[in-house]
mmCIF file of C-alpha atoms in Angstrom:
data_model
loop_
_atom_site.group_PDB
_atom_site.id
_atom_site.type_symbol
_atom_site.label_atom_id
_atom_site.label_comp_id
_atom_site.label_asym_id
_atom_site.label_seq_id
_atom_site.Cartn_x
_atom_site.Cartn_y
_atom_site.Cartn_z
ATOM 1 C CA MET A 1 -132.292 -53.614 -289.815
ATOM 2 C CA ARG A 2 -132.753 -57.379 -289.621
ATOM 3 C CA GLU A 3 -134.159 -57.582 -293.144
ATOM 4 C CA ARG A 4 -131.379 -55.460 -294.618
ATOM 5 C CA THR A 5 -128.658 -57.421 -292.847
ATOM 6 C CA PHE A 6 -129.749 -61.027 -293.378
ATOM 7 C CA GLY A 7 -133.490 -61.371 -293.829
ATOM 8 C CA ARG A 8 -133.970 -60.736 -297.549
ATOM 9 C CA ASP A 9 -132.714 -62.044 -300.850
ATOM 10 C CA ASP A 10 -130.836 -58.759 -301.347
ATOM 11 C CA SER A 11 -129.493 -58.561 -297.759
ATOM 12 C CA THR A 12 -125.881 -57.839 -296.905
ATOM 13 C CA VAL A 13 -125.230 -61.484 -296.028
ATOM 14 C CA ALA A 14 -126.721 -62.691 -299.328
ATOM 15 C CA ARG A 15 -125.024 -60.043 -301.471
ATOM 16 C CA TRP A 16 -121.478 -60.949 -300.453
ATOM 17 C CA LEU A 17 -122.052 -64.639 -301.207
ATOM 18 C CA ARG A 18 -123.081 -63.889 -304.812
ATOM 19 C CA GLU A 19 -121.259 -62.587 -307.851
ATOM 20 C CA PRO A 20 -119.311 -60.395 -308.254
ATOM 21 C CA TYR A 21 -117.959 -61.023 -304.713
ATOM 22 C CA ASP A 22 -118.711 -64.771 -304.492
ATOM 23 C CA LEU A 23 -117.267 -65.187 -301.007
ATOM 24 C CA ASP A 24 -117.102 -68.701 -299.565
ATOM 25 C CA GLY A 25 -118.474 -67.655 -296.193
ATOM 26 C CA ARG A 26 -118.843 -65.081 -293.498
ATOM 27 C CA ARG A 27 -117.196 -64.316 -290.156
ATOM 28 C CA ILE A 28 -119.095 -62.952 -287.190
ATOM 29 C CA ASP A 29 -116.942 -61.437 -284.470
ATOM 30 C CA VAL A 30 -118.298 -61.570 -280.910
ATOM 31 C CA ALA A 31 -121.146 -63.764 -282.136
ATOM 32 C CA ASN A 32 -122.629 -64.178 -278.671
ATOM 33 C CA MET A 33 -123.469 -60.449 -278.638
ATOM 34 C CA THR A 34 -125.218 -60.479 -282.015
ATOM 35 C CA GLY A 35 -128.912 -60.043 -281.262
ATOM 36 C CA ARG A 36 -128.450 -58.928 -277.676
ATOM 37 C CA TYR A 37 -129.464 -55.671 -276.102
ATOM 38 C CA GLY A 38 -129.849 -55.267 -272.364
ATOM 39 C CA GLN A 39 -131.953 -58.114 -271.054
ATOM 40 C CA HIS A 40 -133.068 -59.148 -274.545
ATOM 41 C CA ASP A 41 -131.127 -62.098 -275.939
ATOM 42 C CA HIS A 42 -131.967 -63.135 -279.479
ATOM 43 C CA ALA A 43 -128.476 -64.382 -280.387
ATOM 44 C CA ASN A 44 -129.644 -67.897 -281.279
ATOM 45 C CA THR A 45 -132.559 -66.620 -283.353
ATOM 46 C CA VAL A 46 -130.254 -64.282 -285.262
ATOM 47 C CA ALA A 47 -127.695 -67.069 -285.708
ATOM 48 C CA ARG A 48 -130.275 -69.434 -287.174
ATOM 49 C CA ALA A 49 -131.561 -66.752 -289.538
ATOM 50 C CA ILE A 50 -128.059 -65.900 -290.781
ATOM 51 C CA ARG A 51 -127.280 -69.588 -291.320
ATOM 52 C CA ALA A 52 -130.594 -70.072 -293.175
ATOM 53 C CA THR A 53 -129.867 -67.123 -295.473
ATOM 54 C CA MET A 54 -126.393 -68.461 -296.200
ATOM 55 C CA ASP A 55 -127.734 -71.955 -296.919
ATOM 56 C CA ALA A 56 -130.399 -70.563 -299.244
ATOM 57 C CA VAL A 57 -127.931 -68.416 -301.195
ATOM 58 C CA LYS A 58 -124.850 -70.628 -301.184
ATOM 59 C CA PRO A 59 -125.228 -74.100 -299.674
ATOM 60 C CA GLY A 60 -122.037 -75.288 -298.033
ATOM 61 C CA SER A 61 -120.764 -71.781 -297.324
ATOM 62 C CA ALA A 62 -118.687 -71.369 -294.183
ATOM 63 C CA LEU A 63 -119.853 -69.473 -291.140
ATOM 64 C CA LEU A 64 -117.008 -68.585 -288.796
ATOM 65 C CA LEU A 65 -117.609 -67.022 -285.404
ATOM 66 C CA SER A 66 -115.532 -65.970 -282.460
ATOM 67 C CA THR A 67 -115.553 -68.869 -280.039
ATOM 68 C CA ALA A 68 -113.588 -67.489 -277.112
ATOM 69 C CA THR A 69 -116.721 -65.845 -275.748
ATOM 70 C CA THR A 70 -119.435 -67.642 -277.683
ATOM 71 C CA PRO A 71 -121.683 -70.022 -275.717
ATOM 72 C CA ALA A 72 -122.088 -73.547 -277.071
ATOM 73 C CA ALA A 73 -125.809 -72.924 -277.714
ATOM 74 C CA THR A 74 -124.973 -70.098 -280.121
ATOM 75 C CA CYS A 75 -122.404 -72.240 -281.941
ATOM 76 C CA SER A 76 -124.972 -74.995 -282.284
ATOM 77 C CA ALA A 77 -127.590 -72.563 -283.572
ATOM 78 C CA MET A 78 -125.136 -71.424 -286.244
ATOM 79 C CA GLY A 79 -124.681 -74.980 -287.445
ATOM 80 C CA GLY A 80 -121.330 -75.541 -285.808
ATOM 81 C CA ARG A 81 -119.888 -76.772 -282.570
ATOM 82 C CA ALA A 82 -118.135 -75.199 -279.635
ATOM 83 C CA PRO A 83 -114.513 -76.126 -278.957
#
């Protein structure tokens, strides 16, 4: 699942940043829950991997995430800052 979503050159994240879609960025809703299941919390690892894929495919692309419930550490891992 990880590879298909953001871990490969042909992943979902990469595909939408390229032609014919050529989006300028990606939005992740409830970003603090991405990579979490029960007691396992990999949100920061997932965030860094998504950001790395975006930078590799389209440097300067925007990564927007929900901040109302997103811890500052996750924002930082995604290359941004918490409000």
